[in-house]
Coordinates of C-alpha atoms in Angstrom, one line a residue:
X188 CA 6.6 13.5 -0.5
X189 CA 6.3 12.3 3.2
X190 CA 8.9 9.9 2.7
X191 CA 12.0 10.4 4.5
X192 CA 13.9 9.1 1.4
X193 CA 14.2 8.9 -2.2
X194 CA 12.4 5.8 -3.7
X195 CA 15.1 3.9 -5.4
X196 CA 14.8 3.9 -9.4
X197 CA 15.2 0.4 -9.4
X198 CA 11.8 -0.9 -10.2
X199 CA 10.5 -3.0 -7.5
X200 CA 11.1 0.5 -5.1
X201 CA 11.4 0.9 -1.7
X202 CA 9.8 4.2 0.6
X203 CA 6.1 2.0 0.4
X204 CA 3.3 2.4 -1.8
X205 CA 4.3 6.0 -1.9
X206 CA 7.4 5.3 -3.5
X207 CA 5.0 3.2 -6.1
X208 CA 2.7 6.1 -6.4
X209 CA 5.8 8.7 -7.6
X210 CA 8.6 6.2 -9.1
X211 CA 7.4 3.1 -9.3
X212 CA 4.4 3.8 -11.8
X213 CA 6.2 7.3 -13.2
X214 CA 9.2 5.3 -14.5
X215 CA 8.1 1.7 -14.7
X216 CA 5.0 0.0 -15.7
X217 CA 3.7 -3.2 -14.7
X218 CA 1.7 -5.7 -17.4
X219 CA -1.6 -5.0 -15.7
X220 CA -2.6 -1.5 -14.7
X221 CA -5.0 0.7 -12.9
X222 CA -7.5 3.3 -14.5
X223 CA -6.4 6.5 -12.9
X224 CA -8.4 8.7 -15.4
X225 CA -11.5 9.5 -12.9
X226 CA -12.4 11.2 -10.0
X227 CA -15.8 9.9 -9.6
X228 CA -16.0 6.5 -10.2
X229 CA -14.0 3.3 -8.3
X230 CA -10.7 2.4 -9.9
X231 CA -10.6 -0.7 -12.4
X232 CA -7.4 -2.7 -13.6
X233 CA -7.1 -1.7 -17.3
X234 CA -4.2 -3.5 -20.0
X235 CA -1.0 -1.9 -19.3
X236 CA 2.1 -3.4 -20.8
X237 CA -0.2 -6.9 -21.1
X238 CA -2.6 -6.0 -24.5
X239 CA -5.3 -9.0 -22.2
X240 CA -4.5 -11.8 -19.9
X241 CA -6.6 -15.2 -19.7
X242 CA -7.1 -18.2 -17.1
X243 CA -7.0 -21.8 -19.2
X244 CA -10.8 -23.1 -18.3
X245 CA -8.8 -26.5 -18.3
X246 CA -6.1 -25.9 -15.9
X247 CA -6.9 -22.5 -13.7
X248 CA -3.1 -22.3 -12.7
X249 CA -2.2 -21.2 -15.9
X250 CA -3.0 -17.6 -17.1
X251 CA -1.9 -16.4 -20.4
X252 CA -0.6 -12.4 -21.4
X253 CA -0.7 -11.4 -24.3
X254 CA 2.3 -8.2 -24.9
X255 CA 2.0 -4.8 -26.0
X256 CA 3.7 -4.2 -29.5
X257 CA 6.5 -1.5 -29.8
X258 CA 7.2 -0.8 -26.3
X259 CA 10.6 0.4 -25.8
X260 CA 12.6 1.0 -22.7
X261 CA 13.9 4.6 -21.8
X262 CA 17.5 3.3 -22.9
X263 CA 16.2 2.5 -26.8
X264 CA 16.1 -1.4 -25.7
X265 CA 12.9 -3.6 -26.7
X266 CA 10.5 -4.8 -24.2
X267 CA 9.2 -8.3 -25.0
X268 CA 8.3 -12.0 -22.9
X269 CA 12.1 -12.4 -22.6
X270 CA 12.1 -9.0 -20.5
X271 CA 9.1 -10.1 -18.2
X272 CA 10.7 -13.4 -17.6
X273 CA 13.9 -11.4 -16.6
X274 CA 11.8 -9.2 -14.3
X275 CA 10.4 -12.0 -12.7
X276 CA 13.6 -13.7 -11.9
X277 CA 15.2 -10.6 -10.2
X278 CA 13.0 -11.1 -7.6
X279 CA 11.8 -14.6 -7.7
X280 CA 15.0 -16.5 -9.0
X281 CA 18.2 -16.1 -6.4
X282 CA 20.5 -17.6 -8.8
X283 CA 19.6 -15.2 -11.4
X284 CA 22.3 -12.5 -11.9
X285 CA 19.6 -9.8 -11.6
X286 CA 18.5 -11.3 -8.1
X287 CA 17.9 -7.9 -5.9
X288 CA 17.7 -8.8 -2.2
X289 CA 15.9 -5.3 -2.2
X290 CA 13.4 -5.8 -5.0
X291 CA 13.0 -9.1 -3.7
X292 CA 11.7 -7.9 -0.3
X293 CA 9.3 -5.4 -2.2
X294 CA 7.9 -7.6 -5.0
X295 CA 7.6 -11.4 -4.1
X296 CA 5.0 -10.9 -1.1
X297 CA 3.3 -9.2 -3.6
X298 CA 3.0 -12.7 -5.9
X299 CA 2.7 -15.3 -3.3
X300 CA 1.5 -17.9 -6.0
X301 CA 3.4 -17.7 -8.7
X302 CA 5.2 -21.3 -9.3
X303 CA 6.6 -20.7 -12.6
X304 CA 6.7 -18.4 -15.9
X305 CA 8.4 -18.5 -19.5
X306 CA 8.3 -16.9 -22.5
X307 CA 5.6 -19.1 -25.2
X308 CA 7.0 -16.5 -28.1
X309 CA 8.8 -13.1 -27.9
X310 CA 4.9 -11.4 -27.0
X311 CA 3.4 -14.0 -24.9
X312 CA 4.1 -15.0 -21.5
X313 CA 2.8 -17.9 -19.0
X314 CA 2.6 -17.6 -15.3
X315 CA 1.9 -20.8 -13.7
X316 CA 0.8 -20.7 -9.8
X317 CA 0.9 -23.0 -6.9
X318 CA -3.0 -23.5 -6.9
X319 CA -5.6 -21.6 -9.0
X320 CA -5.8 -18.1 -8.1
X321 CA -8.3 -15.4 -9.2
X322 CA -6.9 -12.7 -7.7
X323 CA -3.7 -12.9 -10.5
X324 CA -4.4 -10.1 -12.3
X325 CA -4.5 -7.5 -9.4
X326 CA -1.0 -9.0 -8.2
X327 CA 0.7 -9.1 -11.4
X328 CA -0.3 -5.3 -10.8
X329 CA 2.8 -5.1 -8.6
X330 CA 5.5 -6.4 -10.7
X331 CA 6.6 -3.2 -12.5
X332 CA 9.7 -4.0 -15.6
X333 CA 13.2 -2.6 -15.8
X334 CA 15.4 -3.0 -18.4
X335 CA 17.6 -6.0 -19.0
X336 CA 19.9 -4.5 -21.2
X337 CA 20.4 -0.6 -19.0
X338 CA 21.2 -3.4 -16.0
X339 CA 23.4 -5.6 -18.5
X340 CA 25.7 -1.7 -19.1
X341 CA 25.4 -1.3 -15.6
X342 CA 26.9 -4.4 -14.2
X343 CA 24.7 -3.9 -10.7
X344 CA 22.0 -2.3 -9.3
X345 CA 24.0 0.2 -6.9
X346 CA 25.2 1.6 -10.9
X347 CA 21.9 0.8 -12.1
X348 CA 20.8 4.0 -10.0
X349 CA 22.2 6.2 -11.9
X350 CA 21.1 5.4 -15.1
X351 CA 17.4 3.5 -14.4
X352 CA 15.1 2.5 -17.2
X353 CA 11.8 1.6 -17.2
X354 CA 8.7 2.3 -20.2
X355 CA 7.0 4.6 -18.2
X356 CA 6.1 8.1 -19.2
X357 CA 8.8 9.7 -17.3
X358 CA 12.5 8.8 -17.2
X359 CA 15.2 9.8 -14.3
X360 CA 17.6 12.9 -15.5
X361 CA 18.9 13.0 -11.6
X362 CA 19.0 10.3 -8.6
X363 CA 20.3 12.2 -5.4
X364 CA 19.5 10.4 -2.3
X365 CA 17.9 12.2 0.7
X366 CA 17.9 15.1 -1.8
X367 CA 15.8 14.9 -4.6
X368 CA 14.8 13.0 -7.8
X369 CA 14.1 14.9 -11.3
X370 CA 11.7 12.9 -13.7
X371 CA 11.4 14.0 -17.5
X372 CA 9.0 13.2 -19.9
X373 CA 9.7 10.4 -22.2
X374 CA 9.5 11.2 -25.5
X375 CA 9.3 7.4 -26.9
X376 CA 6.6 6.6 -24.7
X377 CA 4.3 4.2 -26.1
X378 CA 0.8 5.8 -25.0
X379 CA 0.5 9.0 -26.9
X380 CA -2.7 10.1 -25.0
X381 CA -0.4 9.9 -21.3
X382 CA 2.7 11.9 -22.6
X383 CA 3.2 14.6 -20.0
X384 CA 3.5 18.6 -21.0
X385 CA 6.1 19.6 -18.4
X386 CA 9.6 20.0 -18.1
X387 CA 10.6 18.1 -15.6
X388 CA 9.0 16.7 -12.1
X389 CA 11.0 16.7 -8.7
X390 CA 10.7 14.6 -5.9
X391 CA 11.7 15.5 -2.9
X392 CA 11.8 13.4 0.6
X393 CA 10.4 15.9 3.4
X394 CA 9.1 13.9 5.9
X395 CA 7.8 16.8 8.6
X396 CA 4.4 18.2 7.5
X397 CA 5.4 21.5 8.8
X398 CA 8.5 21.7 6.7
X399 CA 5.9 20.8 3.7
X400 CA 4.2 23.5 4.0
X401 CA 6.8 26.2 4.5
X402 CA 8.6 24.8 1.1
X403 CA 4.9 25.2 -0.2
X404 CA 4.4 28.6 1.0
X405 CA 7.7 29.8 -0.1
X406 CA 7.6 28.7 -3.6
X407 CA 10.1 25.8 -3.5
X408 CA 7.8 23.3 -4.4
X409 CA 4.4 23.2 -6.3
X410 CA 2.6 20.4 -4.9
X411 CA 2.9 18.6 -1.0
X412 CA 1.7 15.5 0.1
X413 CA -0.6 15.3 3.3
X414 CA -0.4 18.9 4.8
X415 CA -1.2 18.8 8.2
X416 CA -4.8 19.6 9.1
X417 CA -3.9 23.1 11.3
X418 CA -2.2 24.3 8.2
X419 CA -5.6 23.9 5.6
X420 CA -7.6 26.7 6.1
X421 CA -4.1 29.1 6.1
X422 CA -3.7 27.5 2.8
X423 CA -6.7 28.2 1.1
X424 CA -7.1 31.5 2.4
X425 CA -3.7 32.1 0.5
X426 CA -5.3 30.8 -2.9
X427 CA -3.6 27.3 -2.5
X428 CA -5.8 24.5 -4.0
X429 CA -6.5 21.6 -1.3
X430 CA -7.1 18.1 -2.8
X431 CA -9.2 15.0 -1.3
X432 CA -11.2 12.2 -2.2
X433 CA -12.4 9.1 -0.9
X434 CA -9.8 5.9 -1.9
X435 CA -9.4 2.6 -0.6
X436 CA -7.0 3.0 2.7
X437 CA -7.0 2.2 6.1
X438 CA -4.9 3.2 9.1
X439 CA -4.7 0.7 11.6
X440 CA -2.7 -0.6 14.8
X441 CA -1.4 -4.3 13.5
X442 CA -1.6 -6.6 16.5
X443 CA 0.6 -9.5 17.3
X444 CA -1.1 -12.5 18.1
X445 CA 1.9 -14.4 19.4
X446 CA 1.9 -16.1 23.2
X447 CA 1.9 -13.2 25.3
X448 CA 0.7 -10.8 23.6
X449 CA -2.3 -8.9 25.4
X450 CA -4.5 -9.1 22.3
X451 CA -4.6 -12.8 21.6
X452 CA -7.6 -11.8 24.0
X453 CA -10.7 -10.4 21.8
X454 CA -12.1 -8.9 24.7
X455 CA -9.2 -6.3 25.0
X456 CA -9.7 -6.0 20.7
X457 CA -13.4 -5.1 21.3
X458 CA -12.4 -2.5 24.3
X459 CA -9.6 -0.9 22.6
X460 CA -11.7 -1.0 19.5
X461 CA -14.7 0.9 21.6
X462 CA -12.8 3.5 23.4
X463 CA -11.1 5.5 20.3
X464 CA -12.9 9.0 20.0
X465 CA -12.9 8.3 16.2
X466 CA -15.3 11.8 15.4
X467 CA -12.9 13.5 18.0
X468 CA -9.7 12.6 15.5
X469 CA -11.6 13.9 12.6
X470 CA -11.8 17.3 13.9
X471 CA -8.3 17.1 14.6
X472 CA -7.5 16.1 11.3
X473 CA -9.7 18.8 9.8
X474 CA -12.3 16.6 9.2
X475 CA -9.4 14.5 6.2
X476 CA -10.5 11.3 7.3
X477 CA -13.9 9.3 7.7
X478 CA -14.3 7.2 10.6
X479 CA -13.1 3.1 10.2
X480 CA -15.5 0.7 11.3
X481 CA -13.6 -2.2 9.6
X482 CA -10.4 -2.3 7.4
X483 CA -12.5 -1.2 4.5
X484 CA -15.6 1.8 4.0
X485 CA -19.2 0.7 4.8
X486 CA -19.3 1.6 1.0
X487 CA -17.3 -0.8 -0.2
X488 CA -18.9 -3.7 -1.6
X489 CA -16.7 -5.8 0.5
X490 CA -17.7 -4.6 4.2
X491 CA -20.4 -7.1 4.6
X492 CA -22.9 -7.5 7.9
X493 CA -20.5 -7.8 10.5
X494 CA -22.3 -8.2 14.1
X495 CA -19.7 -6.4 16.0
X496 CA -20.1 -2.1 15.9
X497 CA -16.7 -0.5 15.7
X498 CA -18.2 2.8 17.4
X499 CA -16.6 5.0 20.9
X500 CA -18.3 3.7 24.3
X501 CA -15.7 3.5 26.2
X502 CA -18.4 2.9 29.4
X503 CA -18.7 -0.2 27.0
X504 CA -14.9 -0.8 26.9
X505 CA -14.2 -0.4 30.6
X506 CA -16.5 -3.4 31.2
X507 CA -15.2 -5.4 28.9
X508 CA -11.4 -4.5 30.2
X509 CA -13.1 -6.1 33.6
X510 CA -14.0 -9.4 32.1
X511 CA -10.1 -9.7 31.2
X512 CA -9.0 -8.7 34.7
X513 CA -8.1 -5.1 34.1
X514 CA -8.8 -2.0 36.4
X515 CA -7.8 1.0 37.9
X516 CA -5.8 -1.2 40.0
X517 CA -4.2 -3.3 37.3
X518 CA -4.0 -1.6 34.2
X519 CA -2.4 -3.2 31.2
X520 CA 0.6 -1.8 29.9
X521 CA 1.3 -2.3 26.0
X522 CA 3.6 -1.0 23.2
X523 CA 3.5 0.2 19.9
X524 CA 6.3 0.7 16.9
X525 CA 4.7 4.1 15.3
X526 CA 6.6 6.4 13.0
X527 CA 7.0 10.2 13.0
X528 CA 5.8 10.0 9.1
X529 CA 5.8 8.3 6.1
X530 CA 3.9 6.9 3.1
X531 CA -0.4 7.0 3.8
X532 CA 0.9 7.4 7.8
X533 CA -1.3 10.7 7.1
X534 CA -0.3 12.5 10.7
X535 CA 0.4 9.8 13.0
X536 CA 2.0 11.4 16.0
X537 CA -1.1 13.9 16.2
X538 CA -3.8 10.8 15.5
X539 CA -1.2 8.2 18.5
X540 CA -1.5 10.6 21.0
X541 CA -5.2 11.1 20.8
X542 CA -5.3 7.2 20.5
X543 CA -2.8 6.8 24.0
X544 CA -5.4 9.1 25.4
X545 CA -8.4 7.4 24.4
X546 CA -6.7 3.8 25.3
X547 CA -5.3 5.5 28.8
X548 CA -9.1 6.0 29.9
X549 CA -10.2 2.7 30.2
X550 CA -7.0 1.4 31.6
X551 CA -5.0 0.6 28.7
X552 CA -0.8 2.7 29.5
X553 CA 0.7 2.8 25.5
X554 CA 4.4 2.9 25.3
X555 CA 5.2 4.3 21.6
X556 CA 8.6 3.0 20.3
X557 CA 9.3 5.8 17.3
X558 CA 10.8 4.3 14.4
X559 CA 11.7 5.6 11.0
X560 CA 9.5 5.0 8.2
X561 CA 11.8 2.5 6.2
X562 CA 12.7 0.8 10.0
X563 CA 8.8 0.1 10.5
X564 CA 8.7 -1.5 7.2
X565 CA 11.6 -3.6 7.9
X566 CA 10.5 -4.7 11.3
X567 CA 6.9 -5.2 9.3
X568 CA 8.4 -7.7 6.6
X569 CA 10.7 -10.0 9.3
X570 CA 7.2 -10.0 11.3
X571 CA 6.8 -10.3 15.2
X572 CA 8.9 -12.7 15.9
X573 CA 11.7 -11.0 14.8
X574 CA 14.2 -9.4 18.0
X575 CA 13.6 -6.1 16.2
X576 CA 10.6 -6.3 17.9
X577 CA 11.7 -5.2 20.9
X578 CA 8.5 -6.4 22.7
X579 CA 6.3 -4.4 20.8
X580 CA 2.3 -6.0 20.9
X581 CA 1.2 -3.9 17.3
X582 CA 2.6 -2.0 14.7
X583 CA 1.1 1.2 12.8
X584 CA 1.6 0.7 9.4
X585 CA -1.1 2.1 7.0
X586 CA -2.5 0.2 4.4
X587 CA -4.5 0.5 0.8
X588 CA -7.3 -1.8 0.2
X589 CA -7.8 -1.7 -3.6
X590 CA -8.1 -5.5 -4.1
X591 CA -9.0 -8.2 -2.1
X592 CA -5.4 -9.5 -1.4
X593 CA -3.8 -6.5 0.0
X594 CA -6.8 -5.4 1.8
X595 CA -7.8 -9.0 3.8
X596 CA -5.8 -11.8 3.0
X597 CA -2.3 -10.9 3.1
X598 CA -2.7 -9.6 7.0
X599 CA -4.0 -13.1 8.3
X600 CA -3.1 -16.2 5.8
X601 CA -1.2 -18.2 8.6
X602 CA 0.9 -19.5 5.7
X603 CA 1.8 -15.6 4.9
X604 CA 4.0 -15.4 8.0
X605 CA 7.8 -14.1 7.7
X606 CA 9.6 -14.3 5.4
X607 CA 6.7 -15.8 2.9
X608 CA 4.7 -12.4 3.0
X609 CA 3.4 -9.8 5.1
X610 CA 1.4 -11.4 8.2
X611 CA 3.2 -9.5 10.8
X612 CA 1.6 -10.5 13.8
X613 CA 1.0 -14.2 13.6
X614 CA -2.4 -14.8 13.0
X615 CA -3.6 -18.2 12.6
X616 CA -7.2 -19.3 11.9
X617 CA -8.2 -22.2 9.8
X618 CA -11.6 -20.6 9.5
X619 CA -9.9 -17.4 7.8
X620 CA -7.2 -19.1 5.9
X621 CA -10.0 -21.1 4.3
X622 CA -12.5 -18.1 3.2
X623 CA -8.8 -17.3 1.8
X624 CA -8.8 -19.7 0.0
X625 CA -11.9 -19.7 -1.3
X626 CA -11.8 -16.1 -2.6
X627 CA -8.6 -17.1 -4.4
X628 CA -10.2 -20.1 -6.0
X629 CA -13.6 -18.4 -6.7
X630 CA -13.5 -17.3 -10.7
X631 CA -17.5 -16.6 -10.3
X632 CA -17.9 -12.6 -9.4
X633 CA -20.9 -13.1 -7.4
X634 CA -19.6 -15.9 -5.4
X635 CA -16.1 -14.5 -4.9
X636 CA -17.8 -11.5 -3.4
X637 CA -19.4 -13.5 -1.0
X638 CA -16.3 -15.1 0.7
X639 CA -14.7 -11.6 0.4
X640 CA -17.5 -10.1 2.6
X641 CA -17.3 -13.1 4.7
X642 CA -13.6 -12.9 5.7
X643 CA -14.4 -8.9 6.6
X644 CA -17.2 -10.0 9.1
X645 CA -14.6 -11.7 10.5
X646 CA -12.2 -9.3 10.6
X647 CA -14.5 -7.0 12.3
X648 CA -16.2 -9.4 14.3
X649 CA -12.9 -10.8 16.2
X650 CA -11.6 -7.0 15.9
X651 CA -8.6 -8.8 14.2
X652 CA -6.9 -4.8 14.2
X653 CA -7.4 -1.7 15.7
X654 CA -9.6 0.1 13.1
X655 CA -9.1 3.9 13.3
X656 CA -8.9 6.0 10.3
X657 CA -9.8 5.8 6.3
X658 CA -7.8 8.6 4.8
X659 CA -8.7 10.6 2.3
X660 CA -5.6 11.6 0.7
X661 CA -5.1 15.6 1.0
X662 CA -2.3 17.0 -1.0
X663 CA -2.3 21.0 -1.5
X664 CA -0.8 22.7 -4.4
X665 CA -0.1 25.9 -5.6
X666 CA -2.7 27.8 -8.0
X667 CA -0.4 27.4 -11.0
X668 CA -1.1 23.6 -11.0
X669 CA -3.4 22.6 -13.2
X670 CA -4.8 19.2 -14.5
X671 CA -4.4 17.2 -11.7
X672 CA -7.3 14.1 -11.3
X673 CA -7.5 12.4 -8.1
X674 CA -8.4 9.2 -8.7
X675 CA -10.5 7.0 -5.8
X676 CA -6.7 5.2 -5.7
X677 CA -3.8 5.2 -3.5
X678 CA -2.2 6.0 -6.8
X679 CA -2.4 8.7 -9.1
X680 CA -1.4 9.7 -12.6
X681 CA 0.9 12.6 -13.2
X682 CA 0.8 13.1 -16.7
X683 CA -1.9 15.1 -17.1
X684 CA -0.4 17.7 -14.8
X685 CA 0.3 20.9 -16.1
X686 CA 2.0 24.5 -14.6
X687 CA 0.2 28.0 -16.1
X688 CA 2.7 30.4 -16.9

């Protein structure tokens, strides 16, 4: 993995989507899931531990899921409404015993709506939300289960680690931070048609691409995460199988829009925008990424007409640097929290640099402060304000884009701000906060998709972020790997992996 640590097997986990994409999904399951059986086709949300779910057309903050039958945890223990409810509490409910400040952090942004829920009988649960909200079924998504009773033998969390439960396909045999994870098929999983073949599957943290490769080329591992780009012909040519597709992800600079901050001004957006040699990172990256021209593909559904070009001219960006008052004798000075690497971060020291080059030439001086993946995050959750800061103007943290939430509203909703959810750099527009809430209270598709291309234009138009990169998710293995499906998703399904012997 490119994360520097072990995703905790707690449920909710940490290490980003990444930790999701390995642990979170492996080992626990959420109600609602994603469709990860395809290569060619977009990603749906399919029933996961929910059998369906349904809005009441009489009151639209009430949804309805209906439970799977005969799900068990991996510790023998029944999942049922009583377990969801629990799950909800431990990060929702502070005077719960099974409150997780940690899980809290990961999972309540992710359900900024929900008001209430309860158990209606031991299969059927109720989520009630602040205001009617379409979008419930892609955030419910999120909330992945762990087991009441393993937590109950526990007594905590911390001893919770070293036994976790979950009803995914694999369970945890071995939790050694920094060091490794081993995941194990298990054998009482409830989907017969997604129980793995193999032995055993080991995660390990390895956070420099070059040390990826060597453990790749030496035989220590089978399968690495994001190899960098100078090591992919190399790898081939050794009969190493190189994996890509197209998925919903974008790799942006976040800006702060708080007093002081050089881009509250959209003319320095547009020019920073304008002067990135986009086609110049591609080669770079050995051609793994397609150009951004908004926080979502031109062939998403979702990217709209926006006026504004996200394209290099920087003879176009110089001018507009004028108009604010910037030259060669008054350039701006600016800096940015980055991270060596880290979950979807593809190679971000190799794609910054390029990017203080390109910002350089039109009179733009980038100071990078260097963080750790996990101490980005947490500087990304308290928000801009926060004195971890450190007078920092943006933030690079990657993001996926698989549903309208994640990919538009949680970055701008003014009433998303820290500690309610994930709106870093202070954004506030009534304008946006009210296509927001249109998209969340549109239950027509056609309609819906309307405001959701609407609040792109915007983004685009204002050049709300620094749009850079889509990535395209390469991950080389070893020839003996066999099975593997990359679905158009940030995440991906390991159970139909398989070794040759």
């Amino acid at each position: 993995m490119t994360s520097s640590d072990v995703p905790l097997p707690n449920g909710q986990t940490d290490q980003g989507a990444e930790g999701m994409r390995f642990m979170g999904y492996q080992v626990f399951e959420a109600l609602v899931a994603y469709d990860l059986s395809s290569a060619d086709k977009p990603v749906t949300l399919i029933p996961g531990l929910a059998l369906e779910w349904s809005v009441d057309p009489e009151d639209q903050t009430k949804w309805t899921f209906k439970l799977r039958d005969g799900v068990t945890f991996h510790d023998g223990s029944a999942f049922d409404a009583h377990a969801v409810v629990w799950n909800f509490d431990k990060i929702l409910n502070p005077d719960a015993a099974q409150y997780d400040e940690k899980q809290s952090a990961q999972g309540r942004g992710r359900i900024p709506t929900v008001a209430s829920y309860r158990a209606v009988d031991d299969m059927t649960v109720e989520i009630t939300t602040t205001a009617p909200d379409a979008l419930i079924p892609y955030e419910i998504a999120w909330i992945v289960m762990s087991s009441p009773a393993a937590f109950e033998a526990a007594g905590s969390w911390d001893a919770f680690l070293q036994a976790p439960s979950g009803t995914g396909p694999f369970m945890v045999s071995e939790y050694v931070p920094r060091e490794r994870a081993v995941l194990v098929p298990y054998d009482g999983y409830w989907n017969e048609d997604r129980k793995s073949d193999l032995d055993e599957v080991v995660l390990m943290p390895v956070p420099d691409p070059s040390a990826r490769v060597a453990a790749l080329r030496s035989g220590q591992v089978d399968w690495i995460e994001a190899p960098p780009p100078d090591a992919l012909d190399s790898l081939k040519a050794a009969g190493f199988t190189i994996s890509s597709n197209v998925y919903p992800h974008i790799w942006p600079w976040h800006f702060s829009m708080l007093e002081g901050s050089p881009w509250t001004d959209e003319r320095i957006r547009k020019a920073a925008n304008l002067a990135i040699d986009r086609e110049g990172m591609k080669v770079l990256l050995g051609g793994m990424m397609v150009p951004a021209k908004g926080m979502v593909p031109e062939t998403s559904d979702w990217f709209g007409n926006p006026e504004f070009e996200v394209k290099y001219d920087p003879e176009a960006a110089i001018e507009l640097m004028k108009e604010a008052g910037y030259g060669p004798d008054h350039r701006l000075k600016v800096k940015a929290i980055i991270s060596p690497a880290g979950s979807g971060q593809m190679q971000p020291m190799l794609m910054n640099e390029l990017i203080q080059q390109n910002l350089a030439a039109i009179g733009i001086d980038v100071e990078f402060d260097v963080r750790d993946w996990n101490a980005l995050l947490a500087n990304w959750r308290v928000g801009a304000k926060d004195a971890s800061t450190d007078g920092a103007q943006s933030t690079n943290s990657s993001y996926f884009s698989q549903d309208p939430f994640t990919a538009l509203m949680r970055h701008i909703d003014s009433r998303l701000v820290a500690p309610k959810g994930t709106n870093w750099g202070y954004y506030s527009n009534p304008e946006a906060d009210a296509l927001i809430d249109r998209i969340r209270t549109t239950f027509d598709p056609v309609e819906q998709l309307k405001a959701i291309q609407a609040l792109h234009e915007l983004y685009v138009n204002d050049a709300l972020f620094l749009f850079v990169a889509h990535d395209v998710a390469p991950r080389a293995m070893a020839p003996e790997v066999k099975g593997f499906v990359q679905a158009q998703n940030w995440f991906q399904d390991l159970t139909p992996v398989t070794i040759e012997k």
